[in-house]
PDB file of C-alpha atoms in Angstrom:
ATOM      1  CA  UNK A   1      -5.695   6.167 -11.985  1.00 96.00           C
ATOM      2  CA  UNK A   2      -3.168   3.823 -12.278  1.00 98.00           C
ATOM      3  CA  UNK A   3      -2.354   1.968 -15.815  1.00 98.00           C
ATOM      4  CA  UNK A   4       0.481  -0.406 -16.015  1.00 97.00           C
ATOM      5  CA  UNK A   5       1.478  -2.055 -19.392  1.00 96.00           C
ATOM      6  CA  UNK A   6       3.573  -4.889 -20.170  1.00 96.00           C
ATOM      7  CA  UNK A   7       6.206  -4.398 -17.379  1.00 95.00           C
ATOM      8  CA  UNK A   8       9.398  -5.679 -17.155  1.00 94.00           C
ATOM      9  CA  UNK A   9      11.899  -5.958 -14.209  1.00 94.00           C
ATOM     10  CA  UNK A  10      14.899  -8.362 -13.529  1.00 92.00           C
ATOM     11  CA  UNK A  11      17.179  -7.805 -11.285  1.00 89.00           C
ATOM     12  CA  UNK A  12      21.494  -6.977 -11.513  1.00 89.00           C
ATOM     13  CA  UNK A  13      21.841 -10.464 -10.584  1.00 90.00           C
ATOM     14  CA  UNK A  14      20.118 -11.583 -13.451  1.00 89.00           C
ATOM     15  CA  UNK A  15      17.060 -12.761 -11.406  1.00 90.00           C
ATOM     16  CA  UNK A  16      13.265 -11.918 -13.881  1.00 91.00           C
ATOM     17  CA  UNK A  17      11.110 -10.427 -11.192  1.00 93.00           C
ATOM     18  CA  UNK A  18       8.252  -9.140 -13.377  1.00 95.00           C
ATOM     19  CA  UNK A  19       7.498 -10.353 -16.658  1.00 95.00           C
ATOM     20  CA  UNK A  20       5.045  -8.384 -18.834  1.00 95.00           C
ATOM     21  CA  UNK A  21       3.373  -7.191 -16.035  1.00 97.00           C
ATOM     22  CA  UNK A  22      -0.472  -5.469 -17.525  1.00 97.00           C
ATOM     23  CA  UNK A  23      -3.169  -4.034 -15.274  1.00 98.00           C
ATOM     24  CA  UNK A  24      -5.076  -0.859 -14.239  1.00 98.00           C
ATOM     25  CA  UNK A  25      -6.579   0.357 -11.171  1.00 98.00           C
ATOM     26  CA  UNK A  26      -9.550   3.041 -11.556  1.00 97.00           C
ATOM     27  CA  UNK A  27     -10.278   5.889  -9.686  1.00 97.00           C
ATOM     28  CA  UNK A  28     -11.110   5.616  -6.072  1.00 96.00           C
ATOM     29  CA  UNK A  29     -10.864   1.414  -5.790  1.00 97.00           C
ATOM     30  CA  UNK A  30      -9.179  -0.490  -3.724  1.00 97.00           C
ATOM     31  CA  UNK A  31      -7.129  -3.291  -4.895  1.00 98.00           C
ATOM     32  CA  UNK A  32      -5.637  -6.035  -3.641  1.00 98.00           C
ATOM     33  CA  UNK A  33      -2.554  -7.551  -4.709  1.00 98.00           C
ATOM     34  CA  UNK A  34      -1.730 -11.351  -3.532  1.00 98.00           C
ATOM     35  CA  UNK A  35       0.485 -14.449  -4.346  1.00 97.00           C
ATOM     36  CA  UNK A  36       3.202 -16.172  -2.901  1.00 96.00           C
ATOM     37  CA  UNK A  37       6.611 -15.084  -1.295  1.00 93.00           C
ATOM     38  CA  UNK A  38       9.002 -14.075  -4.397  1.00 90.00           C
ATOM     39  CA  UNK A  39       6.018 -13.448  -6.788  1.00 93.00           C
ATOM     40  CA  UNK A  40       7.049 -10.004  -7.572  1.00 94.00           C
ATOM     41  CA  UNK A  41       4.416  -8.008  -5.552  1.00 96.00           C
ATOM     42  CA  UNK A  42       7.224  -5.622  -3.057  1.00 94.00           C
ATOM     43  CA  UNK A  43       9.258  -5.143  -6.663  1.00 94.00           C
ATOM     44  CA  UNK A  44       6.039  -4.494  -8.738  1.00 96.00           C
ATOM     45  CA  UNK A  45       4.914  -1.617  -5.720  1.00 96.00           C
ATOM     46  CA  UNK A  46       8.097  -0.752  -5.719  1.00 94.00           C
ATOM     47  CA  UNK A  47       7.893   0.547  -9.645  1.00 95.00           C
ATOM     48  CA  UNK A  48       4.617   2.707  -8.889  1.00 96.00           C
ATOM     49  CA  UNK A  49       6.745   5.799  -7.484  1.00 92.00           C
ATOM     50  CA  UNK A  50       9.840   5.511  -9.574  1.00 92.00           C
ATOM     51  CA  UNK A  51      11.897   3.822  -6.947  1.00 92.00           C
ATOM     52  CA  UNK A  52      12.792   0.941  -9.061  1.00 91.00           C
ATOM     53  CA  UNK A  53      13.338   2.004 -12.967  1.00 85.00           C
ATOM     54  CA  UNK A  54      11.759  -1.051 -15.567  1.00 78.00           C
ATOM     55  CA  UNK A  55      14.130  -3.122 -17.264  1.00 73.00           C
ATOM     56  CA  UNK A  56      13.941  -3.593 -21.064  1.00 69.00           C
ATOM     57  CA  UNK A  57      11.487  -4.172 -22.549  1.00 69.00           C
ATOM     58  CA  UNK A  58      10.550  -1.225 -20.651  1.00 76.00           C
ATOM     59  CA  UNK A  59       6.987  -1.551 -20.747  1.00 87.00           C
ATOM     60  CA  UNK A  60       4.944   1.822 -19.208  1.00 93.00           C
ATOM     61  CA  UNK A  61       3.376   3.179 -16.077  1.00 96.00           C
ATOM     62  CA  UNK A  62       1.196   6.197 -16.001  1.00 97.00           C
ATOM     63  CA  UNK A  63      -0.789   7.792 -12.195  1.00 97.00           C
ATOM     64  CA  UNK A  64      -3.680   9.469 -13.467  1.00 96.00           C
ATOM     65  CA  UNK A  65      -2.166  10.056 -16.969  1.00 96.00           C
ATOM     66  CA  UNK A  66       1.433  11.331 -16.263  1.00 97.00           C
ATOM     67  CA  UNK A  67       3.955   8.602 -16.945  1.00 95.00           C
ATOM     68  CA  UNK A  68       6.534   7.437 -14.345  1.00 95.00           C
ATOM     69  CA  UNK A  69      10.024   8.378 -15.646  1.00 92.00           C
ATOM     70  CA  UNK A  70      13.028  10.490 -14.921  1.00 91.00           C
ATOM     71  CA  UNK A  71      11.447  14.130 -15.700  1.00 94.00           C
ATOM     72  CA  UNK A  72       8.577  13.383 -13.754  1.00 95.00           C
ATOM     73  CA  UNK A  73       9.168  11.483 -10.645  1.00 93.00           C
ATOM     74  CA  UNK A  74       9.301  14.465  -8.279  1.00 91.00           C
ATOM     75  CA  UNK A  75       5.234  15.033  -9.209  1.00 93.00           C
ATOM     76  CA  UNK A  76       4.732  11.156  -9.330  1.00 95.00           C
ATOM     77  CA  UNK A  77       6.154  10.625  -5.388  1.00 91.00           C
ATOM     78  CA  UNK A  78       3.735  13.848  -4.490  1.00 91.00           C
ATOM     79  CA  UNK A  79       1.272  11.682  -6.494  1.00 95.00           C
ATOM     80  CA  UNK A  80       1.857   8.066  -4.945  1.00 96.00           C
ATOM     81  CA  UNK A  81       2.401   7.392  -1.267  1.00 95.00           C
ATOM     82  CA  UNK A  82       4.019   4.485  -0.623  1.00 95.00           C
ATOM     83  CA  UNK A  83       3.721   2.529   3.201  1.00 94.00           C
ATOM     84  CA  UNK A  84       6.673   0.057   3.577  1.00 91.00           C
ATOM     85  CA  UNK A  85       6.215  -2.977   5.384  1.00 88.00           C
ATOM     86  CA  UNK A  86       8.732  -1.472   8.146  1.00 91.00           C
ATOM     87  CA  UNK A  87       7.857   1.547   9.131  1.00 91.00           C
ATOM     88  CA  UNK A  88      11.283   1.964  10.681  1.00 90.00           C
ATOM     89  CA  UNK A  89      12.556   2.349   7.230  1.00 89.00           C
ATOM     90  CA  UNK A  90      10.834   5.607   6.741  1.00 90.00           C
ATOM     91  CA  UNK A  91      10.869   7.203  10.404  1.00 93.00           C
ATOM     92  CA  UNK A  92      13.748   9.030  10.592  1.00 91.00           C
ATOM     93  CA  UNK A  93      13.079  12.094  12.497  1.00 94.00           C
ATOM     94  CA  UNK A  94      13.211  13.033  16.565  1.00 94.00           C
ATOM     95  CA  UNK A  95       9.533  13.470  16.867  1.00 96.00           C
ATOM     96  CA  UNK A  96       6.128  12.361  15.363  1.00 97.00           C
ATOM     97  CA  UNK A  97       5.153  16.174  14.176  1.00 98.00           C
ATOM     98  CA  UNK A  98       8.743  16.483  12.325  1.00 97.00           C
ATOM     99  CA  UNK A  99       8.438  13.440  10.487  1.00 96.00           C
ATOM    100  CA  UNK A 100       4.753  13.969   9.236  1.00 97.00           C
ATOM    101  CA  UNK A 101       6.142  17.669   8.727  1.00 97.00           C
ATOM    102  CA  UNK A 102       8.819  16.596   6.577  1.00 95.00           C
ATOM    103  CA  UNK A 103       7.252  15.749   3.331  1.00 93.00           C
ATOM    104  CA  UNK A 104       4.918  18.858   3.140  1.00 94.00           C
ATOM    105  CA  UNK A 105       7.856  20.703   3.888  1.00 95.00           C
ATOM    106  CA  UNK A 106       9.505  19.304   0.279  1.00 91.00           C
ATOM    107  CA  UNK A 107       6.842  20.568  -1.162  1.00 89.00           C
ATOM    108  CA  UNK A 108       7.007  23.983  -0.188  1.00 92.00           C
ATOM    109  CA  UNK A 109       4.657  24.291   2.140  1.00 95.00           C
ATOM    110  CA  UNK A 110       5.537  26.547   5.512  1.00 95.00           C
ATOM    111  CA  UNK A 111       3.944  28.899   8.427  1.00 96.00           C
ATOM    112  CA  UNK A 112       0.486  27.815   9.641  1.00 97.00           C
ATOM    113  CA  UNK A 113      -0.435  25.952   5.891  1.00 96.00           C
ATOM    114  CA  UNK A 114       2.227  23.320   7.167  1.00 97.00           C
ATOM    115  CA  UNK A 115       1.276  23.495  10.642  1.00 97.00           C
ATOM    116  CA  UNK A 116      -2.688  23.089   9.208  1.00 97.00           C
ATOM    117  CA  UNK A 117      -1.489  20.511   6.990  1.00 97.00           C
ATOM    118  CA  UNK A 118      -0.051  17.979   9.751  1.00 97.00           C
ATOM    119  CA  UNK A 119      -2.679  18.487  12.253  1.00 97.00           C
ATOM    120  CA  UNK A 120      -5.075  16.716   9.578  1.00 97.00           C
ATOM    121  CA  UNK A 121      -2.891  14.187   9.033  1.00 96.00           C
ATOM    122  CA  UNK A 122      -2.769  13.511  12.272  1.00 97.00           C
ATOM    123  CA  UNK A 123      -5.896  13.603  13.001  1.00 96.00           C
ATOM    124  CA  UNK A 124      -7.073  11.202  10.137  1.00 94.00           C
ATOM    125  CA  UNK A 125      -4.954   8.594  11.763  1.00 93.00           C
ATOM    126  CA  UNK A 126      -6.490   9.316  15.082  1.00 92.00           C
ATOM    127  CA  UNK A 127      -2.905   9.932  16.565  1.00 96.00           C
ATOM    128  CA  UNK A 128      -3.705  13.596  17.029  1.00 97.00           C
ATOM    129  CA  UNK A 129      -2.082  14.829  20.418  1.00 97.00           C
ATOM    130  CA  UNK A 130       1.429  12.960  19.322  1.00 97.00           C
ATOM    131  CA  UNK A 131       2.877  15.555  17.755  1.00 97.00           C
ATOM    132  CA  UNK A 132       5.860  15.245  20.130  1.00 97.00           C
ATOM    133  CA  UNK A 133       5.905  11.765  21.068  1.00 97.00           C
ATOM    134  CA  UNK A 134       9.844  10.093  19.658  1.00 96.00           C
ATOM    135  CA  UNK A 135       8.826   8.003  17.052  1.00 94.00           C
ATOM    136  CA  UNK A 136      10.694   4.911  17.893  1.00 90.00           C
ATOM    137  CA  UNK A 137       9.203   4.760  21.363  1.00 93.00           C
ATOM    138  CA  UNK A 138       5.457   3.938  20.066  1.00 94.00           C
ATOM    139  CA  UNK A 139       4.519   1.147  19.525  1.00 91.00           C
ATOM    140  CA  UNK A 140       4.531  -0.789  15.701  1.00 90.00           C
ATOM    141  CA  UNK A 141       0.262  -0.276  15.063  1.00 90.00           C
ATOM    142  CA  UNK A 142       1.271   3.755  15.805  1.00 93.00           C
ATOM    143  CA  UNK A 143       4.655   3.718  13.593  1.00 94.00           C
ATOM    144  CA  UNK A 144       2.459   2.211  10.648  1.00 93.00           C
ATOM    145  CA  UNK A 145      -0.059   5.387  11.560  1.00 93.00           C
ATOM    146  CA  UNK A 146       2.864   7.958  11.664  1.00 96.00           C
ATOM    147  CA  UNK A 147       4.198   6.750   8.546  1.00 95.00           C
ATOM    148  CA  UNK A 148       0.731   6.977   6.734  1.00 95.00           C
ATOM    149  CA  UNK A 149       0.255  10.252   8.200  1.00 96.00           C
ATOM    150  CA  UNK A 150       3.161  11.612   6.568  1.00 95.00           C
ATOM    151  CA  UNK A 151       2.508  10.504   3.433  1.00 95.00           C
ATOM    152  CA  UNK A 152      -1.279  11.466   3.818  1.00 95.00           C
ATOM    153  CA  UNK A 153       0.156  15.176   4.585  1.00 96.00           C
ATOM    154  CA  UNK A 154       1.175  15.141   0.867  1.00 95.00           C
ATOM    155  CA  UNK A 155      -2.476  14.628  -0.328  1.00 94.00           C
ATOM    156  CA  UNK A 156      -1.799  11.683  -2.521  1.00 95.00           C
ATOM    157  CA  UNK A 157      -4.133  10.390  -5.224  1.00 96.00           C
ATOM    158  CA  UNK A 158      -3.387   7.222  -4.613  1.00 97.00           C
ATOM    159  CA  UNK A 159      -1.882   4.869  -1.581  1.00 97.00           C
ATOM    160  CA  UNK A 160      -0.034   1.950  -2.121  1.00 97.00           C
ATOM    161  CA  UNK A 161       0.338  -0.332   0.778  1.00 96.00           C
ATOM    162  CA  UNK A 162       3.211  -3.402   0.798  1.00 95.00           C
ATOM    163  CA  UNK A 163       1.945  -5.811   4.173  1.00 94.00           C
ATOM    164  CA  UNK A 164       0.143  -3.505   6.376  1.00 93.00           C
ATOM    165  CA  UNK A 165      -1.041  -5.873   8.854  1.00 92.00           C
ATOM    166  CA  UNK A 166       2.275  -7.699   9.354  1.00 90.00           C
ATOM    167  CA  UNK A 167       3.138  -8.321  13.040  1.00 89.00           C
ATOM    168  CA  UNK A 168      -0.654  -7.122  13.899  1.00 89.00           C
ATOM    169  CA  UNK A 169      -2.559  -7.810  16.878  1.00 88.00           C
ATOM    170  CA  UNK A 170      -6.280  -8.356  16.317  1.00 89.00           C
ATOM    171  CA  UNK A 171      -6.609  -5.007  17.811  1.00 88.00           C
ATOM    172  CA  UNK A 172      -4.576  -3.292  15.887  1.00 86.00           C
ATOM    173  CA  UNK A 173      -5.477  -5.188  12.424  1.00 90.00           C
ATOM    174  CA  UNK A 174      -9.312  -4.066  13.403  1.00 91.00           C
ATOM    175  CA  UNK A 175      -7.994  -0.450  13.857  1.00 89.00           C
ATOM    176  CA  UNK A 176      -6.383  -0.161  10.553  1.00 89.00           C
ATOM    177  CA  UNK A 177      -9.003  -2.161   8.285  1.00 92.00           C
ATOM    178  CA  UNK A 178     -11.104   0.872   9.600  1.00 92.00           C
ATOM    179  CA  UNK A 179      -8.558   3.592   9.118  1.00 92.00           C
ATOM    180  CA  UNK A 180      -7.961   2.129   5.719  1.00 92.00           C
ATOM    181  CA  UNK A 181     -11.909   2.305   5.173  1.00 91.00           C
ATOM    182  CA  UNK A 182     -11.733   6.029   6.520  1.00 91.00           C
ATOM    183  CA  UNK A 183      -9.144   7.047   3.756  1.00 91.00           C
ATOM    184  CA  UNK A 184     -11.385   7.972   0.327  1.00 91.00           C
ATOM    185  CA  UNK A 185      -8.456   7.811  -2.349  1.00 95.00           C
ATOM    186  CA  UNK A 186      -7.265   5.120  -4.522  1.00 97.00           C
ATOM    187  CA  UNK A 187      -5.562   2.265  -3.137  1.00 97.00           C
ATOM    188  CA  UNK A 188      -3.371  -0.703  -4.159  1.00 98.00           C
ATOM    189  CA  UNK A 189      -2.921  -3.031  -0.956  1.00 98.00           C
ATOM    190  CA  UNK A 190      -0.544  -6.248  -0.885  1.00 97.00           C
ATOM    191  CA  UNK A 191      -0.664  -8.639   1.911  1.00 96.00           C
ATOM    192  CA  UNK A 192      -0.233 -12.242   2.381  1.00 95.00           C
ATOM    193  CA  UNK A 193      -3.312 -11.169   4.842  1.00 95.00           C
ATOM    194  CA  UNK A 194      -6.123 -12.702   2.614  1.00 96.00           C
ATOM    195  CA  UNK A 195      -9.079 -11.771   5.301  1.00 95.00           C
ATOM    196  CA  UNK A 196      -7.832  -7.926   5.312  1.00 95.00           C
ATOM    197  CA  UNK A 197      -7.877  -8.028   1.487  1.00 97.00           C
ATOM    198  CA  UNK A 198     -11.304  -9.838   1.493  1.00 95.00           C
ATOM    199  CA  UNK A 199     -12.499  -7.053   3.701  1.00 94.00           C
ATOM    200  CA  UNK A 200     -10.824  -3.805   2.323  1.00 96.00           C
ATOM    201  CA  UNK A 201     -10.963  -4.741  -1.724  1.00 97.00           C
ATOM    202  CA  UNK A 202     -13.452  -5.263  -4.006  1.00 95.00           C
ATOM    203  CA  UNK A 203     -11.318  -6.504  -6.919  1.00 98.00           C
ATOM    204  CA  UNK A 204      -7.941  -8.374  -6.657  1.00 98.00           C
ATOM    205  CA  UNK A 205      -4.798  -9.138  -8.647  1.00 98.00           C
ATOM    206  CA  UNK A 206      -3.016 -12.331  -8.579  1.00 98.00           C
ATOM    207  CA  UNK A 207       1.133 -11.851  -9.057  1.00 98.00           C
ATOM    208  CA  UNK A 208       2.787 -15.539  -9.599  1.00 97.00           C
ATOM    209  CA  UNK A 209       6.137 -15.942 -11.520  1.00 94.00           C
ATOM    210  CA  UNK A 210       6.739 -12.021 -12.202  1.00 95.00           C
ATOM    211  CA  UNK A 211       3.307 -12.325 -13.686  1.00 97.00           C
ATOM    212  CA  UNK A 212      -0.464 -11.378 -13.400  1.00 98.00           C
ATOM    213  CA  UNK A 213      -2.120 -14.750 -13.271  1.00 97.00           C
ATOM    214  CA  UNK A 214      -5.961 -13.340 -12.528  1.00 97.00           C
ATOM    215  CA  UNK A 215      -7.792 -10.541 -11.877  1.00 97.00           C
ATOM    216  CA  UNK A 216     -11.602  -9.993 -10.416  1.00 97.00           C
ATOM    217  CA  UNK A 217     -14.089  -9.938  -7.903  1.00 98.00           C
ATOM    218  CA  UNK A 218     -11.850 -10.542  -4.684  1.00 97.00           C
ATOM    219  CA  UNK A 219     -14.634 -12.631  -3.452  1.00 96.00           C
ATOM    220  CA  UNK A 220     -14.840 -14.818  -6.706  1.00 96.00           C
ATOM    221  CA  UNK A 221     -11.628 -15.736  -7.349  1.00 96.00           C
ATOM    222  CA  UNK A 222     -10.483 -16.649  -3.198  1.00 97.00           C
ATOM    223  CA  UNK A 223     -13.807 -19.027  -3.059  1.00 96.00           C
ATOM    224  CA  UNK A 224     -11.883 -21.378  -6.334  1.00 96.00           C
ATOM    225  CA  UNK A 225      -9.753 -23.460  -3.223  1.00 95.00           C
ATOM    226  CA  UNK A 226      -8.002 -25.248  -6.317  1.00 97.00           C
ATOM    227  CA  UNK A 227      -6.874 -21.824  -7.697  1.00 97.00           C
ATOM    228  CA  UNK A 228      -5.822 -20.469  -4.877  1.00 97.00           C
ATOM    229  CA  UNK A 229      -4.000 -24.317  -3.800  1.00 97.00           C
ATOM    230  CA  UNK A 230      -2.418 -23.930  -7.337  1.00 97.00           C
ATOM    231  CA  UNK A 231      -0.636 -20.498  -6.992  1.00 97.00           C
ATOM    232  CA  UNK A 232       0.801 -20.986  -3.486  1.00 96.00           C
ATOM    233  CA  UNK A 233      -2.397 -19.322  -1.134  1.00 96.00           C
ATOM    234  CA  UNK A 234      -4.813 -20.808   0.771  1.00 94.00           C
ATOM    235  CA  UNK A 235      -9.210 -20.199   0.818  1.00 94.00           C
ATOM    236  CA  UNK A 236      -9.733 -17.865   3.006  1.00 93.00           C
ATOM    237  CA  UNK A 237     -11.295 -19.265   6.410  1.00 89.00           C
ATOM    238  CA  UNK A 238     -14.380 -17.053   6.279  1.00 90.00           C
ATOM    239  CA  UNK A 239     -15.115 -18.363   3.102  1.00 88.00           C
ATOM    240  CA  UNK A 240     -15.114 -21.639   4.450  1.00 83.00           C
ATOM    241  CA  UNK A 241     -17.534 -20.801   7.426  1.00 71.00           C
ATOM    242  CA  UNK A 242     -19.240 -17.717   6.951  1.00 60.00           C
ATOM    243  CA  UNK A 243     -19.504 -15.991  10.490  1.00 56.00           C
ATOM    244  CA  UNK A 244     -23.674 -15.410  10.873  1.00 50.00           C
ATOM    245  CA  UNK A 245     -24.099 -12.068  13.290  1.00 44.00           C
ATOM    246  CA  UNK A 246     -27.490 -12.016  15.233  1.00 39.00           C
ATOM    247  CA  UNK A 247     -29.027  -8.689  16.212  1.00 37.00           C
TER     248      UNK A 247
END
């Protein structure tokens, strides 16, 4: 579903950001994407949906076999939703149903089909009945919702996520690991939030230097402490004392 090959990406300044970047993400996984602060991970994401163009050599990145570049980037954004970490970056109209409306809308859709369409959204994210709530008077848990609703309205094929569960509460964190669960499409999930990626992935990338430094079994590669020590993350705690639940 998603196939990226020896990407490239350095910034006006001069600043690498991604160098040779290779991996692929198949059809209905969920990945996680880790490493420390500057690694490359919001620039990498950023690169899935055209928003950021490679810099030579180009390198290539292809969503379920249609390359992203110039001609085709109004099919690849219907293709890839992207969640920012703030959701106040991509709330921008006067109520919830308007801005889950809006991309739908881009795409043509009108009448009942749009009304139809939102409704679901809505209701996948459990925030049906919001439809007129003002977006910037609910709380940060229901902006992240909203903003995943409207891009869920679209019917992606795949959802990439950049921090999620920043600025949680363990309520909230809960709410979405279960959402995220709910959501049967492929997904690409970066967080410094290692237990959230131990729970929602199966396989993870490691992004160090503008580079991938690993991939595998998420639960493989965050039990090697002097791996993790070495590129700037920590074990997670579960690992270290496995919770036992009794019936």
């Amino acid at each position: 579903m998603i196939v990226v090959e020896n990407l490239y990406y350095t910034y006006p300044d001069g600043q690498k950001a991604l160098s040779g970047v290779s991996f692929q993400v198949g059809l209905g996984e969920t990945v996680g994407l880790i490493g420390p602060n500057g690694a490359g991970k919001s620039t990498l994401l950023l690169h899935l949906n055209g928003l950021l163009e490679a810099s030579a050599p180009r390198g290539k990145i292809l969503i379920n076999g249609l390359e992203v570049s110039p001609p085709h980037l109004a099919e690849i954004r219907r293709r890839v939703g992207l969640l920012f970490q703030d959701p106040d970056d991509q709330l921008f109209s006067a109520t919830v149903w308007e801005d889950v409306a809006f991309g739908p809308q881009q795409l043509g859709l009108s009448g009942d089909a749009l009304s139809t369409r939102v409704a679901q959204a809505l209701a996948a994210v459990k925030l049906t009945g919001f439809e007129k709530r003002v977006p910037y008077h609910l709380s940060l848990g229901e902006k992240r919702r909203v903003c995943l609703a409207g891009v869920w309205a679209c019917e992606p094929e795949v959802l990439i996520f950049d921090e999620p569960t920043a600025n949680f509460d363990p309520r909230g964190r809960r709410e979405f690991i279960n959402l995220c669960h709910s959501l049967k499409t492929t997904k690409l999930i970066a967080s410094h939030d290692l237990e959230m990626i131990l729970a929602l992935c199966s396989r993870v990338l490691v992004l160090d230097g503008g580079q991938i430094v690993a991939s595998g079994p998420t639960r493989d590669l965050m039990s090697n402490e002097s791996f993790m020590l070495a590129h700037g993350l920590e074990k997670p705690h579960s690992l270290f004392h496995p919770h036992v639940h009794h019936a």
